[in-house]
Coordinates of C-alpha atoms and ligand atoms in Angstrom, one line a residue:
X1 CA -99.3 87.2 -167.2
X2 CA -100.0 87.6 -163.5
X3 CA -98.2 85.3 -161.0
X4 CA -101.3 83.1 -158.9
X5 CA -99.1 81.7 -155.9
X6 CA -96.3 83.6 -153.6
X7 CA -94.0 81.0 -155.2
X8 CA -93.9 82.1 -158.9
X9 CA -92.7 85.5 -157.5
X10 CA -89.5 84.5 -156.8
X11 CA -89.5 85.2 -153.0
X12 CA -87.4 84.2 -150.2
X13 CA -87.9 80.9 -148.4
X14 CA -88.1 83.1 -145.2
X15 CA -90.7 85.3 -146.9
X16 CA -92.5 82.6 -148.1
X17 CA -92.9 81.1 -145.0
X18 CA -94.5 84.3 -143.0
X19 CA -96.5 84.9 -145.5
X20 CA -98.1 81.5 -145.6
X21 CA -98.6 81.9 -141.5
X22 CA -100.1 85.1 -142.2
X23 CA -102.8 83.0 -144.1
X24 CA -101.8 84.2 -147.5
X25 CA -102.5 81.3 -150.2
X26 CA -103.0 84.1 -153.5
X27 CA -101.3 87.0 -154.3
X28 CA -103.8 89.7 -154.6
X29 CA -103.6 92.0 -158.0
X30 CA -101.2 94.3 -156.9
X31 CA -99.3 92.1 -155.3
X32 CA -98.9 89.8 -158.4
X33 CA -98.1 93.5 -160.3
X34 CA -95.9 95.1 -157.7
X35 CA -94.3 92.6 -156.3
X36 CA -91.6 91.3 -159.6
X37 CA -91.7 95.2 -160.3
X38 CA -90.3 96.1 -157.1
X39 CA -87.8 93.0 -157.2
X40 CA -86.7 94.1 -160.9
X41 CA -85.4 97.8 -159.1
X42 CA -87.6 99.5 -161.0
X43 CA -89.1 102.7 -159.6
X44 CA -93.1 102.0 -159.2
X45 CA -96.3 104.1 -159.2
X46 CA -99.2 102.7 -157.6
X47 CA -103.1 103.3 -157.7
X48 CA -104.1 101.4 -155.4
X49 CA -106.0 102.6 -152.0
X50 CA -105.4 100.6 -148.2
X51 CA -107.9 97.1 -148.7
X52 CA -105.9 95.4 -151.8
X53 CA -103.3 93.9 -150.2
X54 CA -100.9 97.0 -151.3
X55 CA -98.5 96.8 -148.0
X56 CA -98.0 93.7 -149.2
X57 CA -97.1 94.7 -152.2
X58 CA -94.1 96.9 -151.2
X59 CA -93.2 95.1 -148.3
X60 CA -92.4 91.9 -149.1
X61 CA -89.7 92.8 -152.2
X62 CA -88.2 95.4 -150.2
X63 CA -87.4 93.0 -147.2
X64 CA -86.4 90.2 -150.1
X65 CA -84.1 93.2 -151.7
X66 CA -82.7 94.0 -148.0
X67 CA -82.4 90.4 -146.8
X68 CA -78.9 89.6 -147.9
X69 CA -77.6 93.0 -145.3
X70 CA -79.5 91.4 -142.5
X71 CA -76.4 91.0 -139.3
X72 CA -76.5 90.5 -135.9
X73 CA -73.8 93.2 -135.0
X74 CA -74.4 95.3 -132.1
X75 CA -72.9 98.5 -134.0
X76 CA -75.5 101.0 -135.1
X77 CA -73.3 101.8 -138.1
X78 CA -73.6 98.4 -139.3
X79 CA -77.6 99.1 -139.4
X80 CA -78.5 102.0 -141.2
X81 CA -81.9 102.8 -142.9
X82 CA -81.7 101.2 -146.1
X83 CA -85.6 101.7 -146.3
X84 CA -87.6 104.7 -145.7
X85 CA -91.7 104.1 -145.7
X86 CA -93.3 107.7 -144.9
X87 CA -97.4 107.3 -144.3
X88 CA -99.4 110.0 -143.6
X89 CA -100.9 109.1 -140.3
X90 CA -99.6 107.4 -137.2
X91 CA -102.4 104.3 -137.6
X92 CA -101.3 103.8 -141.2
X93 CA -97.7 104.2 -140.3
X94 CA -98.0 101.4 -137.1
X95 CA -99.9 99.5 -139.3
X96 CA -97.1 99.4 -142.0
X97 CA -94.5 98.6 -139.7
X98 CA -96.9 95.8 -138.2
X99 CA -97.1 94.6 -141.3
X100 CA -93.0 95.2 -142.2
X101 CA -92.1 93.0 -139.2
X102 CA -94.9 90.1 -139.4
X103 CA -93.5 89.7 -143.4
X104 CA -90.0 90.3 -142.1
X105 CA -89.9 88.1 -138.7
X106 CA -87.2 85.3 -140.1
X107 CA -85.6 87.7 -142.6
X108 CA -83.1 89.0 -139.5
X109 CA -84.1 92.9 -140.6
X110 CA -84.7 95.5 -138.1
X111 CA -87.8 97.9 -138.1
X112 CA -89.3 100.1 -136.4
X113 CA -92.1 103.2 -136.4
X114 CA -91.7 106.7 -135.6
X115 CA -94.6 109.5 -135.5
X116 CA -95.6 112.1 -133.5
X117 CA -98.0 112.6 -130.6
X118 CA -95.6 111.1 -127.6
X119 CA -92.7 112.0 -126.6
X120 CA -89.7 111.6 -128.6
X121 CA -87.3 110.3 -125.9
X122 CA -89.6 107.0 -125.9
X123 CA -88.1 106.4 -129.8
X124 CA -84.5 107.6 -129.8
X125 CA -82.7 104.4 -128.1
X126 CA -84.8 102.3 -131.2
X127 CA -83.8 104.6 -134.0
X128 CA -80.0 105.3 -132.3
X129 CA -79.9 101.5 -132.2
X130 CA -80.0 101.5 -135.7
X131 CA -82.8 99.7 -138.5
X132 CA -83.1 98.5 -141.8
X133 CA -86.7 99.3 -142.4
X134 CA -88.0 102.9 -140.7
X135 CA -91.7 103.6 -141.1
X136 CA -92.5 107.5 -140.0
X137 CA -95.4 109.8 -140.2
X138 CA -93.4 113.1 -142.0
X139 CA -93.0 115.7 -139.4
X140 CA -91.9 113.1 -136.9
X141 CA -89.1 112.1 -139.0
X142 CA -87.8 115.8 -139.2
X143 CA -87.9 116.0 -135.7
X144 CA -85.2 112.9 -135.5
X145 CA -83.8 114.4 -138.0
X146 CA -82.9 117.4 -136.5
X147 CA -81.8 115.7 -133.3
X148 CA -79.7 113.8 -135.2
X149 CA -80.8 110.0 -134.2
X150 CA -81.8 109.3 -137.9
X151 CA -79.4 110.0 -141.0
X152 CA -80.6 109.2 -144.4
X153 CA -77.8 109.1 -146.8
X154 CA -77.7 105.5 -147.5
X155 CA -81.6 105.1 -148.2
X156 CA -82.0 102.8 -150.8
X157 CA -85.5 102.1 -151.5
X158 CA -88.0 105.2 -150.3
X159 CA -91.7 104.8 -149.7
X160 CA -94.6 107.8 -149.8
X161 CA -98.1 105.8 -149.2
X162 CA -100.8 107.3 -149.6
X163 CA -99.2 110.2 -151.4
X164 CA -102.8 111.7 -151.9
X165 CA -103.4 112.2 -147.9
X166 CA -100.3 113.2 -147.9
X167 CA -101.2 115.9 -149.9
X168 CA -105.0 116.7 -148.4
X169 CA -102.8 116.9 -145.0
X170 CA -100.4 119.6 -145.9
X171 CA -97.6 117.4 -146.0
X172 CA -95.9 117.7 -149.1
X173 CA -93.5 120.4 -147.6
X174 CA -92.0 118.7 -144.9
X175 CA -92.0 114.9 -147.6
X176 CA -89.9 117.6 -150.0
X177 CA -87.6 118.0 -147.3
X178 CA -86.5 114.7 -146.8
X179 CA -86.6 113.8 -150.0
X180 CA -83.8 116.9 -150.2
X181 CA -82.5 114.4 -147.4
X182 CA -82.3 111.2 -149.3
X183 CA -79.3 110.3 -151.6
X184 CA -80.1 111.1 -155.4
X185 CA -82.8 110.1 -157.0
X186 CA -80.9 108.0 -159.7
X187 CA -79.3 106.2 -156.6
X188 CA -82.6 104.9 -155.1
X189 CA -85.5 103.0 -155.9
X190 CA -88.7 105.2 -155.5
X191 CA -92.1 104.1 -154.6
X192 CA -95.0 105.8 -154.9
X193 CA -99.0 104.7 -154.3
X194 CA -101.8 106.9 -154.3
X195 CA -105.5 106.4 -154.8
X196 CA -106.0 109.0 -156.7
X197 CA -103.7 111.3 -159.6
X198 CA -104.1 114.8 -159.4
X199 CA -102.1 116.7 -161.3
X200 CA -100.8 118.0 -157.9
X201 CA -99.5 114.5 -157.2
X202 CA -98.5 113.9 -160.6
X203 CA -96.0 116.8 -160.1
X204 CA -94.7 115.1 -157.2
X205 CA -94.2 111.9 -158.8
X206 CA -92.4 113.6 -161.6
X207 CA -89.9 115.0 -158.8
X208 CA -89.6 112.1 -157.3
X209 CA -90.1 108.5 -159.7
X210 CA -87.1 107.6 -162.1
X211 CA -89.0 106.2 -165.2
X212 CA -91.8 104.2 -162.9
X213 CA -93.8 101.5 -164.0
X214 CA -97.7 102.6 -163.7
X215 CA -99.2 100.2 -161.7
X216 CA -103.4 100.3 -161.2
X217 CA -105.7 98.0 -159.6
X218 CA -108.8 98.3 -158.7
X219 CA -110.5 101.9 -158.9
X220 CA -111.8 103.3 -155.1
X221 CA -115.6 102.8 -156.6
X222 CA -114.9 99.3 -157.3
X223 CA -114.2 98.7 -153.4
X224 CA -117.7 99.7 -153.1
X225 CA -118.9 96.9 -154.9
X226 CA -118.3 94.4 -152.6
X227 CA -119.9 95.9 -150.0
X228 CA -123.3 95.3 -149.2
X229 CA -124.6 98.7 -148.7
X230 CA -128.3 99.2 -147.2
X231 CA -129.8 103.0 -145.6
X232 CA -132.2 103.6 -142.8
X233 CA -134.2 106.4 -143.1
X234 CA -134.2 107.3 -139.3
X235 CA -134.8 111.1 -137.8
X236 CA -131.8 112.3 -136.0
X237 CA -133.0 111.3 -132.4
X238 CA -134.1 107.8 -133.5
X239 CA -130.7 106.9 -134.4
X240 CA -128.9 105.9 -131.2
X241 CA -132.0 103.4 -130.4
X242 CA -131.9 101.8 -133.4
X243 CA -127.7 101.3 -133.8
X244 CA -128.3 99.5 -129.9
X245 CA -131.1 97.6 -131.7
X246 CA -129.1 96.7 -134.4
X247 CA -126.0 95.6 -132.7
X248 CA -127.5 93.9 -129.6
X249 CA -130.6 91.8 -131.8
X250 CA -127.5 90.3 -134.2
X251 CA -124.6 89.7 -131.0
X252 CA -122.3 91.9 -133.4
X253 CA -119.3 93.0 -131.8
X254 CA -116.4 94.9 -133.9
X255 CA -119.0 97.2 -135.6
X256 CA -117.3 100.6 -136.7
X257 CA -119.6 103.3 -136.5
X258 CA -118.8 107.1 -137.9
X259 CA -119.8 110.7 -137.2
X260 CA -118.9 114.1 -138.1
X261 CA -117.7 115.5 -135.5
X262 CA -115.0 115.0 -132.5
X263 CA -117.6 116.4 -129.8
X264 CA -120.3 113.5 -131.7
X265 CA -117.8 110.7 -131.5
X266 CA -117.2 111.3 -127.6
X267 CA -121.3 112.0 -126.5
X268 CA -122.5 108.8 -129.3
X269 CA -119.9 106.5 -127.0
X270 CA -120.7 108.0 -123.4
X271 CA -124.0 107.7 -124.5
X272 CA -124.1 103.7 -125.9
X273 CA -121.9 102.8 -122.3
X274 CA -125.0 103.6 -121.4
X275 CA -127.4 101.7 -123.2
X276 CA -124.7 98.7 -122.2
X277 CA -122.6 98.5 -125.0
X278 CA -118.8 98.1 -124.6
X279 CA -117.8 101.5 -126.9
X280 CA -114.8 103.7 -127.5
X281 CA -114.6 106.7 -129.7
X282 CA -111.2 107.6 -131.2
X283 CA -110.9 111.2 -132.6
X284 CA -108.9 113.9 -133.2
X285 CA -108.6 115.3 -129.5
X286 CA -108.4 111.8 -128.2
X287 CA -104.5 111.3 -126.4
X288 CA -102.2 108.7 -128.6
X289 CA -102.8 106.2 -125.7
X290 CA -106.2 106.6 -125.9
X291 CA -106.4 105.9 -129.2
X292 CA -103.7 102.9 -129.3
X293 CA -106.0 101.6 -126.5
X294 CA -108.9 101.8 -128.2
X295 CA -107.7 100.7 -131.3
X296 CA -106.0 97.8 -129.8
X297 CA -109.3 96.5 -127.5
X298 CA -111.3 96.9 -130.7
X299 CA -108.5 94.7 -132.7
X300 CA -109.1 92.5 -129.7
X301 CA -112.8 92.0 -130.3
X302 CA -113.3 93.6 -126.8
X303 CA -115.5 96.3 -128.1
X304 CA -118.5 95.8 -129.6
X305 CA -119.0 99.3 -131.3
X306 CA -116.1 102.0 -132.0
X307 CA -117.2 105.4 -132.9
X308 CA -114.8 107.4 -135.0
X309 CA -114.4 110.5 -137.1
X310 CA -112.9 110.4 -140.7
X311 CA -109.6 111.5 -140.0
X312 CA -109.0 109.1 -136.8
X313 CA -110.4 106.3 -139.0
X314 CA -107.9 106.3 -141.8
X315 CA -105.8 103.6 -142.6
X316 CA -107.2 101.6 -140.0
X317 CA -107.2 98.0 -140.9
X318 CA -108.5 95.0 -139.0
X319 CA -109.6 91.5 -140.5
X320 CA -113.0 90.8 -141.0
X321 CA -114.7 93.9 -139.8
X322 CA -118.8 92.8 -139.7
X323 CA -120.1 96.3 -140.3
X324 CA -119.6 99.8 -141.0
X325 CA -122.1 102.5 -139.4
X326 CA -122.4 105.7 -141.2
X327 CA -124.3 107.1 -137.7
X328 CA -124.3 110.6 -139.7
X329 CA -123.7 110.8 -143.4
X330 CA -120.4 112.6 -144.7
X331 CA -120.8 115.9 -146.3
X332 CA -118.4 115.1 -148.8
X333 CA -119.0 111.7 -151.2
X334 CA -115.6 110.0 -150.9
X335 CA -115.5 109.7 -147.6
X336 CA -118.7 107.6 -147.8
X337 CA -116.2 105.3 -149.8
X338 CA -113.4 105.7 -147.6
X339 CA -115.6 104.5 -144.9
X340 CA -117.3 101.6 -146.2
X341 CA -113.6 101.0 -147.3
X342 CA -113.1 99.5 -144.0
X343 CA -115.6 96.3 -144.3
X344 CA -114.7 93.9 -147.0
X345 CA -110.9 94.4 -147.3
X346 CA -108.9 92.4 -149.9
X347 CA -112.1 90.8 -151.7
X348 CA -114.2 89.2 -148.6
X349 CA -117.5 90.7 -148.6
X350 CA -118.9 93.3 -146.1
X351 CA -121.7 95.4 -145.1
X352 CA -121.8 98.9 -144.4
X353 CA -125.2 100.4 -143.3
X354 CA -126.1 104.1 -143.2
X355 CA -128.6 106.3 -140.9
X356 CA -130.3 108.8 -142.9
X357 CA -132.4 111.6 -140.9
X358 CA -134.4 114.2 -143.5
X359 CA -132.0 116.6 -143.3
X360 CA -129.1 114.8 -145.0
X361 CA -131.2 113.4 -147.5
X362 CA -129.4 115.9 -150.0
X363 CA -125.6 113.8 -149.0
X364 CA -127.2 110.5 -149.9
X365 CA -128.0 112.4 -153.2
X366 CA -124.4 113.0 -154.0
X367 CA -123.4 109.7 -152.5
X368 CA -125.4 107.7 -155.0
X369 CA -124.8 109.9 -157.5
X370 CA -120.6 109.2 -157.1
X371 CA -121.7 105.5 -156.9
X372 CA -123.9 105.6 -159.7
X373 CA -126.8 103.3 -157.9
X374 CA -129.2 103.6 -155.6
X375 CA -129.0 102.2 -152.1
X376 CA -131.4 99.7 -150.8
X377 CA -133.6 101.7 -148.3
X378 CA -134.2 99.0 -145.2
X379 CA -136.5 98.9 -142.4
X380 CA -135.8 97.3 -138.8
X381 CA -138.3 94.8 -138.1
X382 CA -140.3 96.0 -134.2
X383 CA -138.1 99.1 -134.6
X384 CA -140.8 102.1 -134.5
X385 CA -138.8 105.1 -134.9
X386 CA -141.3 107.5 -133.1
X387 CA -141.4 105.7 -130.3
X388 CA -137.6 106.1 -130.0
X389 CA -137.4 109.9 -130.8
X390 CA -139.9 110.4 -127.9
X391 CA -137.5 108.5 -125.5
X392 CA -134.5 110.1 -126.8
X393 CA -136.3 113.4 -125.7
X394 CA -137.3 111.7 -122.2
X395 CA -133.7 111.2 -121.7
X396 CA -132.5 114.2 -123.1
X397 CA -134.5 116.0 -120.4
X398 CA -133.2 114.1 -117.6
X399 CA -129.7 114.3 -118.7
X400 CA -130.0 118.3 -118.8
X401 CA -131.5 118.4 -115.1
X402 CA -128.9 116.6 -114.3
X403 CA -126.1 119.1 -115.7
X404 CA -128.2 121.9 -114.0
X405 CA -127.6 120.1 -111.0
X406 CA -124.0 119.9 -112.1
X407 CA -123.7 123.2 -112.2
X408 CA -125.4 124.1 -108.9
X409 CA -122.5 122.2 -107.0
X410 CA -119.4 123.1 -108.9
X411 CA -117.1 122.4 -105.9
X412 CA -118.3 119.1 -105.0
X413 CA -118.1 118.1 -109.0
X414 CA -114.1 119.7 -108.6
X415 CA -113.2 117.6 -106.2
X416 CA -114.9 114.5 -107.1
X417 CA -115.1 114.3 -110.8
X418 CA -113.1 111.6 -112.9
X419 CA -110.4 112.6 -115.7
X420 CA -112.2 113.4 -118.7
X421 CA -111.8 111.0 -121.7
X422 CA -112.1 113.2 -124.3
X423 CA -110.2 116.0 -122.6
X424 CA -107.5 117.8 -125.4
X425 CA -103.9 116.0 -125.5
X426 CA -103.1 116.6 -121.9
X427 CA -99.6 116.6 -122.4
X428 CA -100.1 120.0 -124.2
X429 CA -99.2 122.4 -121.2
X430 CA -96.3 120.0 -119.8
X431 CA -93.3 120.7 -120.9
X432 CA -90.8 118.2 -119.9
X433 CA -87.2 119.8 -118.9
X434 CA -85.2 119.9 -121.6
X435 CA -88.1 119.4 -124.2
X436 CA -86.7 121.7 -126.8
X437 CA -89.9 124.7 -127.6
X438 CA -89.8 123.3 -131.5
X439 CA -91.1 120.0 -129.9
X440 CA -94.0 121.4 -128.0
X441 CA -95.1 123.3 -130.7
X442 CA -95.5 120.2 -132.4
X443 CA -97.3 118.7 -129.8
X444 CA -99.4 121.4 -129.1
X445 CA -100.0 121.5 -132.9
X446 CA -100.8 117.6 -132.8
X447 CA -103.3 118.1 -129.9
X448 CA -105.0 120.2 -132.2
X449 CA -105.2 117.7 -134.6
X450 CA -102.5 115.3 -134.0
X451 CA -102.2 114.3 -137.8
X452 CA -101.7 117.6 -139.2
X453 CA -98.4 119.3 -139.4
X454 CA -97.7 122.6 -138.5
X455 CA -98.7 125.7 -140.8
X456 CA -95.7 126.2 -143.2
X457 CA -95.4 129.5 -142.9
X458 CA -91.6 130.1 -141.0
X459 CA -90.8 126.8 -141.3
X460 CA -88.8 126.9 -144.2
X461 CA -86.8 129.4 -142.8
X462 CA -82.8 128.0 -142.0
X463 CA -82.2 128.2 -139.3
X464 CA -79.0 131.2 -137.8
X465 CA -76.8 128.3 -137.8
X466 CA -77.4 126.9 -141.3
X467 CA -78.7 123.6 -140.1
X468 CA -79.8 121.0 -143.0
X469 CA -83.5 121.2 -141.1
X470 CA -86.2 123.9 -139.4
X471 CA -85.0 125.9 -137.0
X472 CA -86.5 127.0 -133.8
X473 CA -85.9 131.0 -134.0
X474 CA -89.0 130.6 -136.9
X475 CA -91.1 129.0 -134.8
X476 CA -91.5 132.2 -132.3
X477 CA -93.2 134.3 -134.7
X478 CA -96.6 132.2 -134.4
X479 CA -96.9 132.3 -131.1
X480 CA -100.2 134.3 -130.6
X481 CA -101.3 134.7 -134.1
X482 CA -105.0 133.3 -135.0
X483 CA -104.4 129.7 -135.5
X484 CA -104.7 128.4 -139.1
X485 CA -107.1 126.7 -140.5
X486 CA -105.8 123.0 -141.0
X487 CA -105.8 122.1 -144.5
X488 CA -107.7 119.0 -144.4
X489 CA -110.6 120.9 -142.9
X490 CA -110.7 123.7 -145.6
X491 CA -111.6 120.6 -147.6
X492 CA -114.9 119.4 -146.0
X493 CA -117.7 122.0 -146.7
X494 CA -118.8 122.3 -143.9
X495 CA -116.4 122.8 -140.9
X496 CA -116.8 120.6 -137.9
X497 CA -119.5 122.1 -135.4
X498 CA -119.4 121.4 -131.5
X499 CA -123.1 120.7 -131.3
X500 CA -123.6 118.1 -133.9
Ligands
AMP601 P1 -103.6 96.6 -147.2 O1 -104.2 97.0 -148.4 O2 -102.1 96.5 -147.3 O3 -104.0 97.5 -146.1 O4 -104.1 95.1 -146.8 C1 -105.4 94.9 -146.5 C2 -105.6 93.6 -145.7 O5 -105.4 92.5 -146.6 C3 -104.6 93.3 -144.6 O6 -105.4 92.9 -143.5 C4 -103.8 92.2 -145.0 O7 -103.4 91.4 -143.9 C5 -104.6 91.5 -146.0 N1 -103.9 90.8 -147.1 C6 -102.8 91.3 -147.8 N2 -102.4 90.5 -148.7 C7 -103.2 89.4 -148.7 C8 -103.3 88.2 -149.4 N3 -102.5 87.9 -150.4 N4 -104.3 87.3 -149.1 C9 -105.2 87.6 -148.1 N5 -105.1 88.7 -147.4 C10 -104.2 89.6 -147.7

């Protein structure tokens, strides 16, 4: 029998209370699953995807379980991580920790976040200072690891969310390292959620769960299902005209629009400034302060559209979210549920709205298909679509005489034109002094794709000195080989084009 109030789970009064000012009045299903689970000890593994509640779900029994080693003491040793949450991305992982101190505020418990994509120095005095509750994006982690500002023996209760992205990412490497890191298996309590069982991650959970308790809620389809989904049949060059329409005829702001690619995300947001809606686009090649700011003005209602790719999207989570844009369709079907995954989270309804030009008729084929329905085909009402493909041609026109012009005065653009936006990580060629040349190969390797770890190949290699972690002699050899394809690319059938 399933617990139906926060009460009945046997948390503490200082738990209680957060969560009822976080506006919590029901446990969701996982919650009412995980949460006496978790409180019994027991090692857990969880299907459950980001949308049910499932941060929650670990959360709140691990800060219960942690509560009575809460102190005030000044002395780092007297704070050691007694929780370790690895997520796969840097959202997810700020999110988590959002989420770990909100639950946690009265408890007395430290927390804090680590990933990668900034510089390192900003985290050291936090970690050094010592936490109960340390939420890190993998390769990160190593990195503190190896500059000694986090130990791990007295981990008691270890975290791998999303353990499927982990996998999709190339992470599982790096995750076995720490785990090689952690005290034995027997002498923690082990968590593990994942939306989805391969056998790949089944083997991991074997490695890694002491006789878990399976714990499923809702299926990723089911998600679906409380999501109003409609599609516009629109050509390609209709589509910008009709998203403004959309957006600007219903005062919508918060609307979380998708494309393929990086180069898409940044020309679709240029060109809706434009058209006079307030728009960022978060993507890959977007700087971590870019995207914080963005994310944080579109938490903030400030924006009214964000345009994202797949990969920047993840994890992200805000309240309420009005609508989903799929601007172009996915080339792979889950995605489209990943997406529409961010309208509608724990059981309020959403909507989540597609654009479908003749060409990608053949994805809303294998999206429906995955679904197993058909999506209701709408029409905007005084929205003539020919109309707006000839003034997306009009414009398209102008904007190229314009670049010609550009490119007739190259010395007057130099000296006058802004910082790029969507420039790569700019912090790629700086190299701060003493910035060891492990750490900007990471960050070169995260301007690339700044969720991705590096290839595995030489990492694994000890280091001359026998060190517990990588070592830097490894890293030379890559330095002018091709660069690897990352892994979560290989994935997608098609890879990402420029022009799209
Ligand atoms: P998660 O699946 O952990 O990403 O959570 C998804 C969203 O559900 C977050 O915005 C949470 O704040 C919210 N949430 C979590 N638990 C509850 C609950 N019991 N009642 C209402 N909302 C919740």
């Amino acid at each position: 029998m399933s617990a139906t109030s926060f009460t009945e789970l046997g948390l503490s009064p200082e738990l209680l209370r957060a969560v009822s000012e976080a506006g919590y009045t029901q446990p969701t299903p996982i919650q009412a699953q995980a949460i006496p689970t978790i409180l019994d000890g027991k090692d857990v593994m969880g299907g459950a995807q980001t949308g049910t509640g499932k941060t929650a779900g670990f959360a709140l029994p691990i800060l219960h379980r942690l509560q009575p080693q809460a102190n005030t003491s000044p002395s780092p040793a007297r704070h050691p991580v007694r929780a370790l949450i690895l997520a796969p991305t840097r959202e997810l992982a700020i999110q988590v920790e959002e989420s770990v101190k909100e639950y946690g505020k009265y408890t007395g418990l430290r927390s804090t976040c680590v990933y990668g994509g900034v510089d390192i120095r900003q985290q050291l005095p936090i970690v050094r200072a010592g936490v109960e509750i340390l939420v890190a994006t993998p390769g990160r982690l190593l990195d503190h690891v190896e500059q000694k500002s986090v130990n791990l023996s007295q981990v008691e209760i270890f975290v791998l969310d999303e353990a499927d992205r982990m996998l999709d990412m190339g992470f599982i490497p790096d995750i076995k390292r720490i785990m090689a890191l952690l005290p034995a298996t027997a002498r923690r309590q082990n968590l593990l959620f994942s939306a989805t069982f391969s056998n790949e991650i089944k083997k991991l959970a074997d490695a890694l769960l002491n006789k878990p308790e399976l714990i499923e809620v809702a299926r990723r389809n089911t998600a679906a299902e409380t999501v109003e989904q409609a599609v516009y049949k629109v050509p390609q060059d209709a589509k910008r005209a009709l998203l403004t329409e959309i957006v600007t005829s219903r005062g919508l702001r918060q609307v979380l629009c998708f494309v393929r690619t990086k180069h898409g995300a940044s020309r679709l947001a240029r060109q809706l400034e434009r058209d006079g809606l307030a728009t960022a686009a978060i993507h890959g090649d977007k700087t971590q302060n870019a995207r914080l700011d963005a994310l944080q003005a579109f938490k903030d209602a400030k924006l009214e559209v964000l345009v994202a790719t797949d990969v920047a999207a993840r994890g992200l989570d805000v309240d309420d979210l009005p609508l989903v844009v799929n601007y172009e369709l996915p080339h792979v079907p889950e995605d489209y549920i990943h997406r529409i995954g961010r309208t509608g989270r724990a059981g309020a309804s959403g909507e989540a709205i597609s654009f479908v030009a003749p060409e990608e008729e053949k994805y809303l084929v294998e999206i429906e298909k995955l679904l197993k329905k058909k999506i209701e085909v709408r029409t905007k009402e005084g929205f003539d679509p020919v109309a707006a493909t000839a003034r997306a041609a009009t414009v398209r026109s102008t904007e190229r005489t314009t670049r010609r012009d550009d490119a007739r005065a190259p010395r007057e653009r130099t000296a006058t034109r802004p910082p790029r936006h969507d420039a790569p990580h700019s912090d790629a060629g700086r190299a701060p002094v003493g910035r060891s040349r492990r750490e900007q190969e990471r960050e070169e390797a995260y301007a690339r794709n700044p969720d991705q770890p590096l290839p595995d190949r030489g990492r694994g290699t000890p280091p001359a000195n026998g060190g517990a972690t990588r070592g830097h002699a490894s890293l030379g050899v890559r330095r002018g080989k091709p660069r690897e394809v990352p892994a979560l690319l290989m994935k997608r059938k098609a890879p990402e084009t420029q022009g799209a």
